[in-house]
mmCIF file of C-alpha atoms and ligand atoms in Angstrom:
data_model
loop_
_atom_site.group_PDB
_atom_site.id
_atom_site.type_symbol
_atom_site.label_atom_id
_atom_site.label_comp_id
_atom_site.label_asym_id
_atom_site.label_seq_id
_atom_site.Cartn_x
_atom_site.Cartn_y
_atom_site.Cartn_z
ATOM 1 C CA UNK A 1 120.049 79.208 -76.273
ATOM 2 C CA UNK A 2 121.861 79.909 -73.021
ATOM 3 C CA UNK A 3 122.900 83.264 -71.672
ATOM 4 C CA UNK A 4 126.520 84.012 -70.835
ATOM 5 C CA UNK A 5 126.981 86.187 -67.776
ATOM 6 C CA UNK A 6 130.409 87.568 -66.971
ATOM 7 C CA UNK A 7 131.083 88.739 -63.414
ATOM 8 C CA UNK A 8 133.592 91.502 -63.778
ATOM 9 C CA UNK A 9 135.631 93.972 -61.774
ATOM 10 C CA UNK A 10 139.307 94.716 -62.313
ATOM 11 C CA UNK A 11 139.795 94.748 -58.571
ATOM 12 C CA UNK A 12 140.408 91.575 -56.554
ATOM 13 C CA UNK A 13 138.671 90.787 -53.288
ATOM 14 C CA UNK A 14 135.341 92.434 -54.138
ATOM 15 C CA UNK A 15 133.520 89.109 -54.130
ATOM 16 C CA UNK A 16 133.451 88.130 -57.817
ATOM 17 C CA UNK A 17 133.944 84.429 -57.154
ATOM 18 C CA UNK A 18 131.594 84.285 -54.194
ATOM 19 C CA UNK A 19 128.829 86.220 -55.975
ATOM 20 C CA UNK A 20 129.217 84.113 -59.124
ATOM 21 C CA UNK A 21 128.518 81.038 -57.014
ATOM 22 C CA UNK A 22 125.554 82.551 -55.150
ATOM 23 C CA UNK A 23 123.827 83.701 -58.365
ATOM 24 C CA UNK A 24 124.539 80.407 -60.102
ATOM 25 C CA UNK A 25 123.126 78.334 -57.265
ATOM 26 C CA UNK A 26 120.052 80.590 -57.105
ATOM 27 C CA UNK A 27 119.331 79.996 -60.795
ATOM 28 C CA UNK A 28 119.429 76.202 -60.407
ATOM 29 C CA UNK A 29 116.691 76.383 -57.766
ATOM 30 C CA UNK A 30 114.257 77.912 -60.240
ATOM 31 C CA UNK A 31 111.983 76.029 -62.540
ATOM 32 C CA UNK A 32 112.476 76.612 -66.245
ATOM 33 C CA UNK A 33 109.174 74.951 -67.154
ATOM 34 C CA UNK A 34 106.794 72.272 -65.825
ATOM 35 C CA UNK A 35 109.446 69.587 -65.988
ATOM 36 C CA UNK A 36 112.904 71.116 -65.737
ATOM 37 C CA UNK A 37 114.995 73.348 -63.565
ATOM 38 C CA UNK A 38 117.613 75.675 -65.024
ATOM 39 C CA UNK A 39 120.975 74.065 -65.703
ATOM 40 C CA UNK A 40 123.988 76.249 -64.941
ATOM 41 C CA UNK A 41 127.702 76.035 -65.724
ATOM 42 C CA UNK A 42 130.402 78.133 -64.077
ATOM 43 C CA UNK A 43 133.602 78.942 -65.967
ATOM 44 C CA UNK A 44 136.523 80.991 -64.760
ATOM 45 C CA UNK A 45 139.590 82.821 -65.961
ATOM 46 C CA UNK A 46 141.152 82.272 -62.534
ATOM 47 C CA UNK A 47 143.373 79.215 -62.208
ATOM 48 C CA UNK A 48 142.987 79.447 -58.423
ATOM 49 C CA UNK A 49 139.521 77.921 -58.868
ATOM 50 C CA UNK A 50 138.162 79.525 -55.661
ATOM 51 C CA UNK A 51 134.639 78.448 -56.604
ATOM 52 C CA UNK A 52 135.573 74.895 -55.618
ATOM 53 C CA UNK A 53 136.529 75.940 -52.111
ATOM 54 C CA UNK A 54 133.511 78.188 -51.702
ATOM 55 C CA UNK A 55 131.166 75.340 -52.608
ATOM 56 C CA UNK A 56 132.781 72.712 -50.395
ATOM 57 C CA UNK A 57 134.783 70.983 -53.126
ATOM 58 C CA UNK A 58 138.495 70.827 -53.837
ATOM 59 C CA UNK A 59 141.095 70.685 -56.585
ATOM 60 C CA UNK A 60 141.605 66.923 -56.196
ATOM 61 C CA UNK A 61 138.289 66.488 -57.964
ATOM 62 C CA UNK A 62 139.578 68.102 -61.151
ATOM 63 C CA UNK A 63 139.765 65.671 -64.042
ATOM 64 C CA UNK A 64 139.263 67.826 -67.099
ATOM 65 C CA UNK A 65 139.713 71.567 -67.494
ATOM 66 C CA UNK A 66 138.526 74.311 -69.833
ATOM 67 C CA UNK A 67 141.798 73.875 -71.709
ATOM 68 C CA UNK A 68 141.067 70.175 -72.299
ATOM 69 C CA UNK A 69 137.594 70.988 -73.517
ATOM 70 C CA UNK A 70 138.704 73.698 -75.928
ATOM 71 C CA UNK A 71 141.522 71.502 -77.287
ATOM 72 C CA UNK A 72 139.815 68.127 -77.547
ATOM 73 C CA UNK A 73 136.093 68.714 -77.122
ATOM 74 C CA UNK A 74 136.159 66.284 -74.171
ATOM 75 C CA UNK A 75 134.795 67.483 -70.877
ATOM 76 C CA UNK A 76 134.111 66.299 -67.364
ATOM 77 C CA UNK A 77 132.924 69.225 -65.297
ATOM 78 C CA UNK A 78 132.568 68.976 -61.538
ATOM 79 C CA UNK A 79 129.031 68.746 -60.183
ATOM 80 C CA UNK A 80 128.773 71.299 -57.359
ATOM 81 C CA UNK A 81 125.051 70.965 -56.670
ATOM 82 C CA UNK A 82 122.089 69.555 -58.546
ATOM 83 C CA UNK A 83 122.098 71.175 -62.024
ATOM 84 C CA UNK A 84 125.156 73.251 -61.090
ATOM 85 C CA UNK A 85 128.480 72.443 -62.745
ATOM 86 C CA UNK A 86 131.976 73.879 -62.693
ATOM 87 C CA UNK A 87 134.636 73.658 -65.380
ATOM 88 C CA UNK A 88 137.989 74.555 -63.810
ATOM 89 C CA UNK A 89 140.959 76.244 -65.393
ATOM 90 C CA UNK A 90 144.485 74.842 -65.237
ATOM 91 C CA UNK A 91 146.738 77.551 -66.583
ATOM 92 C CA UNK A 92 147.067 81.272 -66.850
ATOM 93 C CA UNK A 93 148.521 81.542 -70.346
ATOM 94 C CA UNK A 94 146.735 80.879 -73.568
ATOM 95 C CA UNK A 95 147.818 80.568 -77.161
ATOM 96 C CA UNK A 96 146.245 82.470 -80.005
ATOM 97 C CA UNK A 97 144.723 79.252 -81.301
ATOM 98 C CA UNK A 98 143.175 78.552 -77.908
ATOM 99 C CA UNK A 99 141.610 81.997 -77.844
ATOM 100 C CA UNK A 100 140.217 81.569 -81.324
ATOM 101 C CA UNK A 101 138.642 78.227 -80.413
ATOM 102 C CA UNK A 102 137.352 79.406 -77.032
ATOM 103 C CA UNK A 103 134.420 81.370 -78.410
ATOM 104 C CA UNK A 104 133.158 78.446 -80.491
ATOM 105 C CA UNK A 105 133.538 76.101 -77.559
ATOM 106 C CA UNK A 106 131.391 78.330 -75.396
ATOM 107 C CA UNK A 107 128.810 78.644 -78.155
ATOM 108 C CA UNK A 108 128.505 74.854 -78.093
ATOM 109 C CA UNK A 109 128.040 74.848 -74.318
ATOM 110 C CA UNK A 110 125.152 77.286 -74.717
ATOM 111 C CA UNK A 111 123.151 74.466 -76.289
ATOM 112 C CA UNK A 112 123.363 72.450 -73.106
ATOM 113 C CA UNK A 113 123.297 75.003 -70.297
ATOM 114 C CA UNK A 114 120.652 77.657 -69.733
ATOM 115 C CA UNK A 115 123.161 79.922 -68.055
ATOM 116 C CA UNK A 116 126.942 80.051 -68.204
ATOM 117 C CA UNK A 117 128.445 82.284 -65.529
ATOM 118 C CA UNK A 118 132.041 83.391 -65.827
ATOM 119 C CA UNK A 119 134.056 84.309 -62.763
ATOM 120 C CA UNK A 120 136.669 86.518 -64.384
ATOM 121 C CA UNK A 121 139.971 87.966 -63.235
ATOM 122 C CA UNK A 122 141.528 90.898 -65.056
ATOM 123 C CA UNK A 123 145.083 89.666 -65.443
ATOM 124 C CA UNK A 124 144.529 87.342 -68.364
ATOM 125 C CA UNK A 125 144.221 87.820 -72.097
ATOM 126 C CA UNK A 126 141.050 85.736 -72.135
ATOM 127 C CA UNK A 127 139.365 88.265 -69.884
ATOM 128 C CA UNK A 128 138.544 90.377 -72.951
ATOM 129 C CA UNK A 129 137.168 87.315 -74.723
ATOM 130 C CA UNK A 130 134.891 86.669 -71.771
ATOM 131 C CA UNK A 131 133.563 90.232 -72.005
ATOM 132 C CA UNK A 132 132.963 89.860 -75.754
ATOM 133 C CA UNK A 133 131.167 86.550 -75.336
ATOM 134 C CA UNK A 134 128.984 87.852 -72.504
ATOM 135 C CA UNK A 135 125.327 88.541 -73.126
ATOM 136 C CA UNK A 136 125.140 90.102 -69.647
ATOM 137 C CA UNK A 137 127.689 91.620 -67.276
ATOM 138 C CA UNK A 138 127.437 91.922 -63.495
ATOM 139 C CA UNK A 139 129.771 94.103 -61.470
ATOM 140 C CA UNK A 140 130.356 93.358 -57.797
ATOM 141 C CA UNK A 141 132.083 96.271 -56.148
ATOM 142 C CA UNK A 142 133.393 97.693 -52.943
ATOM 143 C CA UNK A 143 132.312 101.065 -51.573
ATOM 144 C CA UNK A 144 135.535 103.010 -51.486
ATOM 145 C CA UNK A 145 136.879 105.766 -53.703
ATOM 146 C CA UNK A 146 139.415 103.671 -55.591
ATOM 147 C CA UNK A 147 137.051 100.825 -56.440
ATOM 148 C CA UNK A 148 134.172 103.133 -57.360
ATOM 149 C CA UNK A 149 136.507 105.135 -59.614
ATOM 150 C CA UNK A 150 137.615 101.833 -61.124
ATOM 151 C CA UNK A 151 134.121 100.705 -62.021
ATOM 152 C CA UNK A 152 133.242 104.064 -63.557
ATOM 153 C CA UNK A 153 136.302 103.679 -65.812
ATOM 154 C CA UNK A 154 135.381 100.074 -66.529
ATOM 155 C CA UNK A 155 131.919 101.194 -67.616
ATOM 156 C CA UNK A 156 133.491 103.446 -70.217
ATOM 157 C CA UNK A 157 135.348 100.470 -71.673
ATOM 158 C CA UNK A 158 132.577 97.913 -71.860
ATOM 159 C CA UNK A 159 129.268 97.750 -73.654
ATOM 160 C CA UNK A 160 126.876 99.511 -71.265
ATOM 161 C CA UNK A 161 123.905 97.700 -72.744
ATOM 162 C CA UNK A 162 125.258 94.440 -71.351
ATOM 163 C CA UNK A 163 125.548 95.623 -67.752
ATOM 164 C CA UNK A 164 122.627 94.275 -65.729
ATOM 165 C CA UNK A 165 123.616 95.005 -62.127
ATOM 166 C CA UNK A 166 126.146 96.494 -59.786
ATOM 167 C CA UNK A 167 126.386 94.802 -56.392
ATOM 168 C CA UNK A 168 128.111 96.671 -53.576
ATOM 169 C CA UNK A 169 129.631 93.901 -51.465
ATOM 170 C CA UNK A 170 131.613 93.583 -48.231
ATOM 171 C CA UNK A 171 129.828 96.767 -47.272
ATOM 172 C CA UNK A 172 130.799 98.537 -44.079
ATOM 173 C CA UNK A 173 128.203 101.115 -43.140
ATOM 174 C CA UNK A 174 129.493 104.611 -42.406
ATOM 175 C CA UNK A 175 128.615 108.186 -43.359
ATOM 176 C CA UNK A 176 131.155 108.019 -46.184
ATOM 177 C CA UNK A 177 129.991 104.707 -47.640
ATOM 178 C CA UNK A 178 126.370 105.782 -47.405
ATOM 179 C CA UNK A 179 127.086 108.919 -49.424
ATOM 180 C CA UNK A 180 129.116 106.962 -51.971
ATOM 181 C CA UNK A 181 126.305 104.440 -52.372
ATOM 182 C CA UNK A 182 123.698 107.160 -52.896
ATOM 183 C CA UNK A 183 125.938 108.867 -55.462
ATOM 184 C CA UNK A 184 126.434 105.635 -57.364
ATOM 185 C CA UNK A 185 122.676 105.055 -57.429
ATOM 186 C CA UNK A 186 122.002 108.615 -58.590
ATOM 187 C CA UNK A 187 124.658 108.373 -61.302
ATOM 188 C CA UNK A 188 123.041 105.269 -62.726
ATOM 189 C CA UNK A 189 119.476 106.384 -62.359
ATOM 190 C CA UNK A 190 117.636 105.978 -65.634
ATOM 191 C CA UNK A 191 120.262 103.724 -67.206
ATOM 192 C CA UNK A 192 118.327 100.524 -66.500
ATOM 193 C CA UNK A 193 121.284 99.171 -64.534
ATOM 194 C CA UNK A 194 120.217 97.784 -61.167
ATOM 195 C CA UNK A 195 122.240 98.950 -58.190
ATOM 196 C CA UNK A 196 121.347 96.396 -55.532
ATOM 197 C CA UNK A 197 121.121 96.930 -51.810
ATOM 198 C CA UNK A 198 124.618 96.546 -50.372
ATOM 199 C CA UNK A 199 125.709 93.119 -49.092
ATOM 200 C CA UNK A 200 127.350 93.610 -45.723
ATOM 201 C CA UNK A 201 130.796 92.402 -44.776
ATOM 202 C CA UNK A 202 129.392 89.609 -42.644
ATOM 203 C CA UNK A 203 130.766 86.992 -40.273
ATOM 204 C CA UNK A 204 127.828 84.780 -41.202
ATOM 205 C CA UNK A 205 128.925 84.850 -44.854
ATOM 206 C CA UNK A 206 132.508 84.273 -43.793
ATOM 207 C CA UNK A 207 131.466 81.187 -41.819
ATOM 208 C CA UNK A 208 129.308 79.823 -44.621
ATOM 209 C CA UNK A 209 132.259 80.126 -46.998
ATOM 210 C CA UNK A 210 134.521 78.348 -44.521
ATOM 211 C CA UNK A 211 131.970 75.520 -44.377
ATOM 212 C CA UNK A 212 131.721 75.337 -48.168
ATOM 213 C CA UNK A 213 128.079 76.442 -48.117
ATOM 214 C CA UNK A 214 126.163 78.975 -50.185
ATOM 215 C CA UNK A 215 123.458 81.263 -48.828
ATOM 216 C CA UNK A 216 120.962 78.851 -50.399
ATOM 217 C CA UNK A 217 122.300 75.941 -48.337
ATOM 218 C CA UNK A 218 121.596 77.769 -45.092
ATOM 219 C CA UNK A 219 118.306 77.739 -43.194
ATOM 220 C CA UNK A 220 119.323 80.626 -40.940
ATOM 221 C CA UNK A 221 116.888 83.550 -40.791
ATOM 222 C CA UNK A 222 119.805 85.941 -41.058
ATOM 223 C CA UNK A 223 120.723 84.890 -44.600
ATOM 224 C CA UNK A 224 117.334 85.943 -45.939
ATOM 225 C CA UNK A 225 118.409 89.543 -46.496
ATOM 226 C CA UNK A 226 121.376 88.302 -48.576
ATOM 227 C CA UNK A 227 119.159 85.899 -50.493
ATOM 228 C CA UNK A 228 116.815 88.765 -51.391
ATOM 229 C CA UNK A 229 119.681 90.847 -52.775
ATOM 230 C CA UNK A 230 121.007 87.994 -54.904
ATOM 231 C CA UNK A 231 117.476 87.224 -56.041
ATOM 232 C CA UNK A 232 117.006 90.824 -57.222
ATOM 233 C CA UNK A 233 119.913 90.197 -59.625
ATOM 234 C CA UNK A 234 118.504 86.851 -60.715
ATOM 235 C CA UNK A 235 115.249 88.582 -61.648
ATOM 236 C CA UNK A 236 117.195 90.938 -63.930
ATOM 237 C CA UNK A 237 118.830 87.949 -65.622
ATOM 238 C CA UNK A 238 115.502 86.265 -66.225
ATOM 239 C CA UNK A 239 114.005 89.317 -67.931
HETATM 240 N N1 LIG B 1 129.873 89.839 -47.967
HETATM 241 C C1 LIG B 1 130.962 89.181 -47.509
HETATM 242 N N2 LIG B 1 131.172 89.037 -46.176
HETATM 243 C C2 LIG B 1 132.255 88.400 -45.711
HETATM 244 N N3 LIG B 1 133.213 87.864 -46.488
HETATM 245 C C3 LIG B 1 133.080 87.985 -47.822
HETATM 246 C C4 LIG B 1 131.948 88.621 -48.405
HETATM 247 N N4 LIG B 1 132.098 88.565 -49.763
HETATM 248 C C5 LIG B 1 133.253 87.925 -50.003
HETATM 249 N N5 LIG B 1 133.856 87.564 -48.850
HETATM 250 C C6 LIG B 1 135.201 86.968 -48.700
HETATM 251 O O1 LIG B 1 136.103 87.913 -49.232
HETATM 252 C C7 LIG B 1 137.134 87.304 -49.960
HETATM 253 C C8 LIG B 1 137.143 87.809 -51.393
HETATM 254 O O2 LIG B 1 136.014 87.318 -52.084
HETATM 255 P P1 LIG B 1 136.193 86.694 -53.538
HETATM 256 O O3 LIG B 1 134.857 86.223 -53.990
HETATM 257 O O4 LIG B 1 137.298 85.706 -53.535
HETATM 258 O O5 LIG B 1 136.629 88.016 -54.338
HETATM 259 P P2 LIG B 1 137.238 88.141 -55.830
HETATM 260 O O6 LIG B 1 136.829 86.918 -56.579
HETATM 261 O O7 LIG B 1 136.629 89.388 -56.375
HETATM 262 O O8 LIG B 1 138.714 88.265 -55.677
HETATM 263 C C9 LIG B 1 136.917 85.817 -49.876
HETATM 264 O O9 LIG B 1 137.745 85.310 -48.870
HETATM 265 C C10 LIG B 1 135.456 85.696 -49.473
HETATM 266 O O10 LIG B 1 135.323 84.577 -48.668
HETATM 267 MG MG1 LIG B 2 138.008 85.433 -57.465
#
């Protein structure tokens, strides 16, 4: 039975979509057993479908959406990479019936995919459903006062047992951010929640995104430090 991993932060721009893609791609590169690699599906509650852009695809490729699947059971997800699929979202409003059917639909998908990652945005009603369905939650964050305050509040609202990792992203090193990072780590010490090394705000990452490439598509030596950080999260998910 597949795991459902929701990537969550109420704040925009912290790297939820980008990190969802990097973790998902990493998982597909790992062998599940002697014969198979892990099969991964990405879902989203964001009708902007940024994942398509970030992986070098575009909205013209969309044939069927999450809405179609929930309504009719018919699906045609977009293949982003080998063993990596994306089911886009068309709308940003959902009926009560849709929400009731959503959970069952995702349960069915768990039979086919080893991991379902959900790139979530806070504005929608289905965001709560995606937290309920999640077996694991990952929180990308930004090292400033407002965002750190936001995630501490978020952690009061969600099931702490589900939180696997917090990933400081778009990190700009300074005395202040260093202190904030150390405080976050100390606060979570002993909780079992991994606070990863920070991922820098990086022009290399910016360029990869512009080219529709993930850190796993790049042979550059410089991406290795980013790959190691993402891999530390993957290890938590495989536990
Ligand atoms: N570590 C990073 N370095 C440089 N650019 C980044 C990094 N992480 C994300 N970005 C860029 O920052 C923007 C916000 O990231 P995104 O994943 O869309 O955030 P969210 O989904 O949380 O709104 C995107 O344009 C993305 O390309
Ligand atoms: Mg996003």
